[in-house]
PDB file of C-alpha atoms in Angstrom:
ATOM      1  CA  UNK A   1     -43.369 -15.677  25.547  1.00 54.00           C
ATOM      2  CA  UNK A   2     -42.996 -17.752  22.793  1.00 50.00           C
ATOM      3  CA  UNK A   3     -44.290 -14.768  20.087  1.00 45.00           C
ATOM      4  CA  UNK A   4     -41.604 -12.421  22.209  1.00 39.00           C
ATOM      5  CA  UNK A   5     -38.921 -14.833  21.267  1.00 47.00           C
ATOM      6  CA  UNK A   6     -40.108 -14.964  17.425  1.00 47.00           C
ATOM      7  CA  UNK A   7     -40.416 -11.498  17.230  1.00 34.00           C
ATOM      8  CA  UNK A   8     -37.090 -10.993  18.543  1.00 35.00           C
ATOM      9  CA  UNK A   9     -35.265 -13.109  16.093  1.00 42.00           C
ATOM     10  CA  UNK A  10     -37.146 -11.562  13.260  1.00 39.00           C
ATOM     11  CA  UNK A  11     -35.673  -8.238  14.778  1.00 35.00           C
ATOM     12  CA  UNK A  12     -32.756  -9.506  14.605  1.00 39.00           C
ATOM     13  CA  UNK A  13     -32.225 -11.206  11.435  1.00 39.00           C
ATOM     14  CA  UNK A  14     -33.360  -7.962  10.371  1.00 38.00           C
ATOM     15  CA  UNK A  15     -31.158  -5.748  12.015  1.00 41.00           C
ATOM     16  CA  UNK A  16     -28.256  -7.779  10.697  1.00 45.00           C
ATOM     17  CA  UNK A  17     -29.560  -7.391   7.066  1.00 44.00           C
ATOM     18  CA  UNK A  18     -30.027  -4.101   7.111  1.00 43.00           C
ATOM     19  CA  UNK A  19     -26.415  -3.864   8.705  1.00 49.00           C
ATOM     20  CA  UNK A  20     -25.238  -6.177   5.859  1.00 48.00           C
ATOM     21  CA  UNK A  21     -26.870  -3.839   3.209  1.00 48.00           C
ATOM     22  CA  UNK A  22     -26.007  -0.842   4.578  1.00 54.00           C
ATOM     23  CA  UNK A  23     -21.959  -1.768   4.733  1.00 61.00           C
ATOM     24  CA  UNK A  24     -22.267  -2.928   1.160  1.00 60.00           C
ATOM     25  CA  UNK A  25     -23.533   0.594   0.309  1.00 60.00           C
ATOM     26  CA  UNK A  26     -20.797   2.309   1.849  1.00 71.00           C
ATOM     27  CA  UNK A  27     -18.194  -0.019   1.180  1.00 71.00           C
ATOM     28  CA  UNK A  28     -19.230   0.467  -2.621  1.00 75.00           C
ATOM     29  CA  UNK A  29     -19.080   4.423  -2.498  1.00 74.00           C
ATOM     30  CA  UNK A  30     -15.471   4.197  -0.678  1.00 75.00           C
ATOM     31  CA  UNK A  31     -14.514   2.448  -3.281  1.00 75.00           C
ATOM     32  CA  UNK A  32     -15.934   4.847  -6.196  1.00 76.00           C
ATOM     33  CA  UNK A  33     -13.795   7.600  -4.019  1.00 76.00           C
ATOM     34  CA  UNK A  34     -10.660   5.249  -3.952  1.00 76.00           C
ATOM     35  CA  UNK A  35     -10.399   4.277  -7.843  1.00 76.00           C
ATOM     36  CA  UNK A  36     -11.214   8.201  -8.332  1.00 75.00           C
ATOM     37  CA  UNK A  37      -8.022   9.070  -6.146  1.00 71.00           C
ATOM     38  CA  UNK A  38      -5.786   6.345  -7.746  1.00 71.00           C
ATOM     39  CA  UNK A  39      -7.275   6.935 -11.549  1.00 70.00           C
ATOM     40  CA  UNK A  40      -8.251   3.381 -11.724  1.00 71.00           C
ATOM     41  CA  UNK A  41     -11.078   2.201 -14.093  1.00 65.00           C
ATOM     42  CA  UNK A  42     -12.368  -0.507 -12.116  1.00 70.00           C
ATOM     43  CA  UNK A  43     -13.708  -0.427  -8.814  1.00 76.00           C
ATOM     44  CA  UNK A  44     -11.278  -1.795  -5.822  1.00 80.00           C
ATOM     45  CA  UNK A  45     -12.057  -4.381  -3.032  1.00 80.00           C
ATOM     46  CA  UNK A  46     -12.876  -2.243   0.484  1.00 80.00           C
ATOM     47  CA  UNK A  47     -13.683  -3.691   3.394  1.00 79.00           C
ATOM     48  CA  UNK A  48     -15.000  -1.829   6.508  1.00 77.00           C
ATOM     49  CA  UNK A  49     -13.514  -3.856   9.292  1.00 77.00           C
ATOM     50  CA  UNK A  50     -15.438  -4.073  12.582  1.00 69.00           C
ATOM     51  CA  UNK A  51     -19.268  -4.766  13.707  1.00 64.00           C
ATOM     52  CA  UNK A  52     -21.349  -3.693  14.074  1.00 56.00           C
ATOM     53  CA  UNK A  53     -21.717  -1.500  11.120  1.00 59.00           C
ATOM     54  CA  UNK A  54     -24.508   0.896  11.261  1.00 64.00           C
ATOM     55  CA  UNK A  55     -23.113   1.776  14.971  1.00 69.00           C
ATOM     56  CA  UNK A  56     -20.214   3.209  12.985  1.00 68.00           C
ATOM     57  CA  UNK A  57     -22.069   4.444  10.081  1.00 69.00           C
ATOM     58  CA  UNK A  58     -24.523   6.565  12.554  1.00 69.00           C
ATOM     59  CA  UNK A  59     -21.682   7.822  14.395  1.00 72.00           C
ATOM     60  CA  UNK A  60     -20.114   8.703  11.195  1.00 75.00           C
ATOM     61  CA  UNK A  61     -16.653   7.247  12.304  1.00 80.00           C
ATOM     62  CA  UNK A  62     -15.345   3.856  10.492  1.00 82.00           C
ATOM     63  CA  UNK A  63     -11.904   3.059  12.707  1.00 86.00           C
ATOM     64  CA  UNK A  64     -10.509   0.847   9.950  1.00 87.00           C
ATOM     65  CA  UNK A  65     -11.086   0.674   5.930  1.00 87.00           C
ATOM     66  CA  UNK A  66      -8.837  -1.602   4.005  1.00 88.00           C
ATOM     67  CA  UNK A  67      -8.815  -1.904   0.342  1.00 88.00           C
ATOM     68  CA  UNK A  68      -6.887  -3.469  -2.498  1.00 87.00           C
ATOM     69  CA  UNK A  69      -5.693  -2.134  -5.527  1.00 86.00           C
ATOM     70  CA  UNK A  70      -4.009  -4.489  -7.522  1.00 84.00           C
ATOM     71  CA  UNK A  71      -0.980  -3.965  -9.497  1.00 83.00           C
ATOM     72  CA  UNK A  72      -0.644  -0.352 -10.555  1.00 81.00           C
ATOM     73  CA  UNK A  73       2.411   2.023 -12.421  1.00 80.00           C
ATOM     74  CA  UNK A  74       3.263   4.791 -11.007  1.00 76.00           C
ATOM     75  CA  UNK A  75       6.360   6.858 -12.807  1.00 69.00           C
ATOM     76  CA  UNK A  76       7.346   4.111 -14.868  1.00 76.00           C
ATOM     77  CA  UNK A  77       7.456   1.818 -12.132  1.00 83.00           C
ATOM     78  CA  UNK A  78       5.003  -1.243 -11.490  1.00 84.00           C
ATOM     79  CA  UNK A  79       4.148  -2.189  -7.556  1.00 86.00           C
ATOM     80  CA  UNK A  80       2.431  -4.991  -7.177  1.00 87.00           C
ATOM     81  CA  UNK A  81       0.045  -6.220  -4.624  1.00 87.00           C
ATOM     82  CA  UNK A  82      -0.531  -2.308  -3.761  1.00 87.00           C
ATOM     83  CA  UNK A  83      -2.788  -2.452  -0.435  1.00 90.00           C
ATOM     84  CA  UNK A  84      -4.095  -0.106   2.048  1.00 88.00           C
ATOM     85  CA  UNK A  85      -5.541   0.488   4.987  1.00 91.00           C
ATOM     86  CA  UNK A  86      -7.310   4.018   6.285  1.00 89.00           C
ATOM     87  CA  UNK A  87      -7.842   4.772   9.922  1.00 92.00           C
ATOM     88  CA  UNK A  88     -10.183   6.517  11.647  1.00 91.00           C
ATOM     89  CA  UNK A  89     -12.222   7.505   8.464  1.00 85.00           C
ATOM     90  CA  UNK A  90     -14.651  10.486   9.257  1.00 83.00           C
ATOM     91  CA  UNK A  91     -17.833   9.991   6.704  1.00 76.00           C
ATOM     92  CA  UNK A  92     -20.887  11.629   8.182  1.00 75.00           C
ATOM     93  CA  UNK A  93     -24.301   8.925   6.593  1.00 70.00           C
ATOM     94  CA  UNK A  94     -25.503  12.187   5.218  1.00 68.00           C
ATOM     95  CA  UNK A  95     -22.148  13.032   3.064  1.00 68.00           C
ATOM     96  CA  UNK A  96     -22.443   9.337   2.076  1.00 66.00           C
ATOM     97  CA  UNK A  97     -25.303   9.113   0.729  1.00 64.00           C
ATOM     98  CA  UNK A  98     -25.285  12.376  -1.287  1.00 68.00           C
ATOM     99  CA  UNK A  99     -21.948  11.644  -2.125  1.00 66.00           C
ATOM    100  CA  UNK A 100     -20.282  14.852  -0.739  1.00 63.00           C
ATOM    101  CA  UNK A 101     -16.760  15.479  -0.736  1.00 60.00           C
ATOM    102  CA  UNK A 102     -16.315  16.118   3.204  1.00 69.00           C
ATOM    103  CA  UNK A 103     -14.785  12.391   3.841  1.00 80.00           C
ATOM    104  CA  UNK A 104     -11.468  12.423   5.029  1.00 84.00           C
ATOM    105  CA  UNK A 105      -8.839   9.711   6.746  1.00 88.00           C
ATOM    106  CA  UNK A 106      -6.982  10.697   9.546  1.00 92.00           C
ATOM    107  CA  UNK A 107      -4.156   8.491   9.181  1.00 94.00           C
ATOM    108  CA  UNK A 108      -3.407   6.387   5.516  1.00 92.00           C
ATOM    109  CA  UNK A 109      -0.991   3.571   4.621  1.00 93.00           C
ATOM    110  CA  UNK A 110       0.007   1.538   1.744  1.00 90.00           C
ATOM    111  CA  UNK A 111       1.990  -0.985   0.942  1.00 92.00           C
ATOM    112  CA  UNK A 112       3.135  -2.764  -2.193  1.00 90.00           C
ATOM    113  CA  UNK A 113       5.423  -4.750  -3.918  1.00 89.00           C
ATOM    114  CA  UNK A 114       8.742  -4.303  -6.708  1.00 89.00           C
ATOM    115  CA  UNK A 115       9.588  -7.821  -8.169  1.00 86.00           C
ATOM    116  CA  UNK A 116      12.759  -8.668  -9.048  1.00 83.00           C
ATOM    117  CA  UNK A 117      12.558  -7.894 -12.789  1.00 84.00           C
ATOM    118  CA  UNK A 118      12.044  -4.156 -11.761  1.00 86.00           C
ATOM    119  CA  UNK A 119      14.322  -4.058  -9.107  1.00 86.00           C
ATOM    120  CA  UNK A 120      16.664  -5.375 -12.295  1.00 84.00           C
ATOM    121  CA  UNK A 121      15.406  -3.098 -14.285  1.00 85.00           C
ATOM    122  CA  UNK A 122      16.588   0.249 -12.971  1.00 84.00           C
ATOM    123  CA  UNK A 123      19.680  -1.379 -11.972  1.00 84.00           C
ATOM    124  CA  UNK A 124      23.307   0.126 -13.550  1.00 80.00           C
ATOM    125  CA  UNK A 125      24.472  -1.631 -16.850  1.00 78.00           C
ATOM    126  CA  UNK A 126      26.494  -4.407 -16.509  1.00 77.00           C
ATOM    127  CA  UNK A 127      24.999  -5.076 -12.904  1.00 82.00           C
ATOM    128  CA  UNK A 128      22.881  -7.881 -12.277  1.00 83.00           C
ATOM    129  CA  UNK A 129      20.244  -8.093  -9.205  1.00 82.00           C
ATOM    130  CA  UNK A 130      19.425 -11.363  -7.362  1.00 79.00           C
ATOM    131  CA  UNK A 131      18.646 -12.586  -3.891  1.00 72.00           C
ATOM    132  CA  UNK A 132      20.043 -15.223  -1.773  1.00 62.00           C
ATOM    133  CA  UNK A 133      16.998 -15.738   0.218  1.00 61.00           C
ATOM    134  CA  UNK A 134      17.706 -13.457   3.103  1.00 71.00           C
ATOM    135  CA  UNK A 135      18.411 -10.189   1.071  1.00 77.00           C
ATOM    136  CA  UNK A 136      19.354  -8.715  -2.746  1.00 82.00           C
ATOM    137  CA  UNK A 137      22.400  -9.516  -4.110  1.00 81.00           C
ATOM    138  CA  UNK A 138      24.238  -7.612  -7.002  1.00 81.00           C
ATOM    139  CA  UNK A 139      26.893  -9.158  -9.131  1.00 82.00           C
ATOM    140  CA  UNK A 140      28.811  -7.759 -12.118  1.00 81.00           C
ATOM    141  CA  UNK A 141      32.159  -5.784 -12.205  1.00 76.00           C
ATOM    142  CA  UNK A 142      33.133  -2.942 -11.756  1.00 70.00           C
ATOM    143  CA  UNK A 143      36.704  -1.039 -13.257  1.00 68.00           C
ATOM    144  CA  UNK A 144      39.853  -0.509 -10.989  1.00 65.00           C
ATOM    145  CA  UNK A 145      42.322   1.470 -12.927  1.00 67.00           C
ATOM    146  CA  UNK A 146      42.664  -0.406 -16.258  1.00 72.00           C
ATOM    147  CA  UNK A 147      41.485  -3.644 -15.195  1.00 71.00           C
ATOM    148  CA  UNK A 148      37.664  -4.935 -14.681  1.00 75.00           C
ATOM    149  CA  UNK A 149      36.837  -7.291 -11.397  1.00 72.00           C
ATOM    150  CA  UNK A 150      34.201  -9.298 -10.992  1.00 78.00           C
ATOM    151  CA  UNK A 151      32.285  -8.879  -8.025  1.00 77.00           C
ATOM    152  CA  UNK A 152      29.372 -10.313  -5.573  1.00 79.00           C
ATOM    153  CA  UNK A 153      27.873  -8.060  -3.250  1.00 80.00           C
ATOM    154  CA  UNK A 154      24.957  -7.675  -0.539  1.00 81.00           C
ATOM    155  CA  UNK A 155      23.007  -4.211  -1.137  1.00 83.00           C
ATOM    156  CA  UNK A 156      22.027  -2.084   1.715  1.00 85.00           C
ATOM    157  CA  UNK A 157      18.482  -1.248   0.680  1.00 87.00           C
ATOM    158  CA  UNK A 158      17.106   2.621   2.060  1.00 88.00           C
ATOM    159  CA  UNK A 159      14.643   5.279   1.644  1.00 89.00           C
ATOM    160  CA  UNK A 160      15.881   8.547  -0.093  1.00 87.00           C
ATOM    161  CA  UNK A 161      13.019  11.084  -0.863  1.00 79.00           C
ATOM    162  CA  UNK A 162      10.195   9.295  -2.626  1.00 75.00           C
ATOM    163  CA  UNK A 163      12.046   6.447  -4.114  1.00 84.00           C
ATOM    164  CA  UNK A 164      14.296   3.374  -3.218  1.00 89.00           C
ATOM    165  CA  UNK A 165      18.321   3.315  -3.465  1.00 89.00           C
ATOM    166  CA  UNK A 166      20.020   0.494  -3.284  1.00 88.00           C
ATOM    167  CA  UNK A 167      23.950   0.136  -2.142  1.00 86.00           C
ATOM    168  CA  UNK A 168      26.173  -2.338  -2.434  1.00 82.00           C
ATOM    169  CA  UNK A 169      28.034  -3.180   1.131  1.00 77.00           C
ATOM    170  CA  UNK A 170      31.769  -3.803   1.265  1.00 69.00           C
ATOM    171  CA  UNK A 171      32.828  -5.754  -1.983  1.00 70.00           C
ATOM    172  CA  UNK A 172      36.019  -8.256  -1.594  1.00 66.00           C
ATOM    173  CA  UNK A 173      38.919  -7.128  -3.245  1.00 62.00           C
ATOM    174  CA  UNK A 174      37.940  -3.873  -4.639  1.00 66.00           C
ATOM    175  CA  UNK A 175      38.923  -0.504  -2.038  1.00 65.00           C
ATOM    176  CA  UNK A 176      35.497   0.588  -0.469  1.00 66.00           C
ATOM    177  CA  UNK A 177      35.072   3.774  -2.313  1.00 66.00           C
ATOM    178  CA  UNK A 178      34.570   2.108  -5.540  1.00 66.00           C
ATOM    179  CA  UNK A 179      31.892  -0.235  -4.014  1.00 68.00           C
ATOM    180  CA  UNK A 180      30.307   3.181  -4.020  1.00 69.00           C
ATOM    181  CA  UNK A 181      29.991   2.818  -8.037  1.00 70.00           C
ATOM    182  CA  UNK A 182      27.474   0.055  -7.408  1.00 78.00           C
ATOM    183  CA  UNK A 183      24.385   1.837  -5.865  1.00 81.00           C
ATOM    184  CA  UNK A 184      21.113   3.092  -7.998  1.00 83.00           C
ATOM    185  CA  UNK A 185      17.777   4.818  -7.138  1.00 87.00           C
ATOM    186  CA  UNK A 186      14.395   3.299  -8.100  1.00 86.00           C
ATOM    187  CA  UNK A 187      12.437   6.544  -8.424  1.00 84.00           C
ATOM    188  CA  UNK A 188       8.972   7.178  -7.772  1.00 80.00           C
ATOM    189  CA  UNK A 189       8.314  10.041 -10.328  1.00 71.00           C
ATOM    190  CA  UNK A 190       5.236  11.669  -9.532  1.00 65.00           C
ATOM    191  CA  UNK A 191       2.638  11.178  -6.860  1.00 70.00           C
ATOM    192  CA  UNK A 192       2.039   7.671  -5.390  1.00 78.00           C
ATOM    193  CA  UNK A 193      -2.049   7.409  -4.104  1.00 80.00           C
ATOM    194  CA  UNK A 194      -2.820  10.196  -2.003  1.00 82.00           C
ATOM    195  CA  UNK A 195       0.517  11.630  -1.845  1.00 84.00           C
ATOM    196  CA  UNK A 196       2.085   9.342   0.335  1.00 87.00           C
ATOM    197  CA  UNK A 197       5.525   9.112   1.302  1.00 88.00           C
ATOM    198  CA  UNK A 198       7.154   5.973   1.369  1.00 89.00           C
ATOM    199  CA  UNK A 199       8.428   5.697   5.013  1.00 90.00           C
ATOM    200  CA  UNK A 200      10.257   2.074   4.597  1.00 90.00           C
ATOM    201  CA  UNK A 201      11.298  -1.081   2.554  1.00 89.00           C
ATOM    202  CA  UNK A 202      12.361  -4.517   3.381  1.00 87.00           C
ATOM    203  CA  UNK A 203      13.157  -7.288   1.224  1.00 84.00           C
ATOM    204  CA  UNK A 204      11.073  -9.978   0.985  1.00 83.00           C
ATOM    205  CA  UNK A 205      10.597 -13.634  -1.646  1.00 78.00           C
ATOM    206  CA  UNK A 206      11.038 -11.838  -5.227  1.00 76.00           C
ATOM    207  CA  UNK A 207      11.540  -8.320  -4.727  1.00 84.00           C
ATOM    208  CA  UNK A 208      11.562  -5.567  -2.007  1.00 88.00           C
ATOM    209  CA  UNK A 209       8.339  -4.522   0.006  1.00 90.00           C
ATOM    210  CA  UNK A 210       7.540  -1.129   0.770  1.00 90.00           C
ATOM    211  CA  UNK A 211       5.762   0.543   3.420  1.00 91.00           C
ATOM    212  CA  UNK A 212       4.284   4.636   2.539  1.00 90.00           C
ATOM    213  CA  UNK A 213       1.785   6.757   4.845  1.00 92.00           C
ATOM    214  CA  UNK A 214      -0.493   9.993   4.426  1.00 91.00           C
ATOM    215  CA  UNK A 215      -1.850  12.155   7.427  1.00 93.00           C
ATOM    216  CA  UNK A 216      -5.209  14.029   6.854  1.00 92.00           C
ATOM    217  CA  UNK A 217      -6.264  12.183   3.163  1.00 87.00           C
ATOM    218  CA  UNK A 218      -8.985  13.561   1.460  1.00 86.00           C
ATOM    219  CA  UNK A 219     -11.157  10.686  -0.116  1.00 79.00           C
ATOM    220  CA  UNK A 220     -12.898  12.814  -2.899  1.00 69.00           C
ATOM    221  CA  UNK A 221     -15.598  11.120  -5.227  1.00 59.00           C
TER     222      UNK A 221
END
């Protein structure tokens, strides 16, 4: 009995570093596919979430990948803190480890981060971009007929297209179409990662968060 019980734990403690060594292969050729996709020249962090692994790397299905990529440019504008997550990742062992191209995601999302000093950035001339701890604030003036008011106002942030427009809500003392004259686009020119679409944005401490999603993704090495 007691040889049974040693054997077993050897099994074990074996089993767990192959499944250790085996994740860390994977993880490491996801993330050769990744930085291909996203033209970065350093590897990203990917995680396969869930154990075990080789259950999922037999069955060729990995439910959840998440990975980081850093701060990246895309179009002239920087997002920071650009993470992801892909879902129900198909990678037969086989394709793995011959590095084939047949590894797809059905479902990909990514989110990242505009600081303040970009939000500022693309903002009009003259216009100044803050926040007041709840959301962004713009402040500035603006011309009614031949005179030029000052102005404080709360922007209505939105998804247009690919890119991010911001509005200014109801400004005090000035008639509401010329509060109008305060809204600007943050574009994203070009493809983000895998062609995502940016699907939302929120503001959050120093900046705006944004939320952008794939279906079907292609990760090519």
């Amino acid at each position: 009995m007691r040889k049974l019980i040693i054997f077993l734990i050897v099994l074990i403690v074996l089993l767990v570093a192959v499944d250790r060594v085996a994740v860390a292969g994977v993880q490491r050729d996801l993330a050769n596919r990744i930085a291909a996709a996203t033209d970065l020249s350093s590897q990203p962090t990917v995680t396969i979430e869930g154990i075990p692994f080789l259950t999922q790397a037999i069955s060729g299905h990995y439910p959840e990948v998440r990975f980081d990529l850093g701060t990246l440019t895309y179009g002239g504008v920087p997002v920071r803190n650009l993470q992801g997550a892909a879902y129900n990742v198909t990678a037969p062992l086989a394709d793995v480890l011959q590095n084939r191209a047949d590894i797809r995601a059905e479902r990909l999302t990514v989110r990242g981060t505009l600081t303040s000093q970009t939000i500022d950035k693309f903002a009009p001339k003259g216009v100044k971009i803050s926040g007041n701890g709840r959301q962004l604030v713009a402040s500035g003036e603006v011309a009614v007929g031949a005179n030029k008011v000052k102005f404080n106002a709360e922007l209505r942030v939105e998804v247009v297209g690919n890119g991010i427009r911001l509005q200014a809500e109801k400004i005090e003392g000035v008639p509401d179409q010329l509060a109008g004259l305060v809204a600007y686009t943050i574009p994203f020119k070009g493809k983000l990662p895998f062609d995502v679409k940016v699907t939302g944005v929120r503001s959050v401490s120093g900046g705006l968060e944004f939320t952008a999603e794939a279906t079907d993704v292609p990760l090519r090495g």
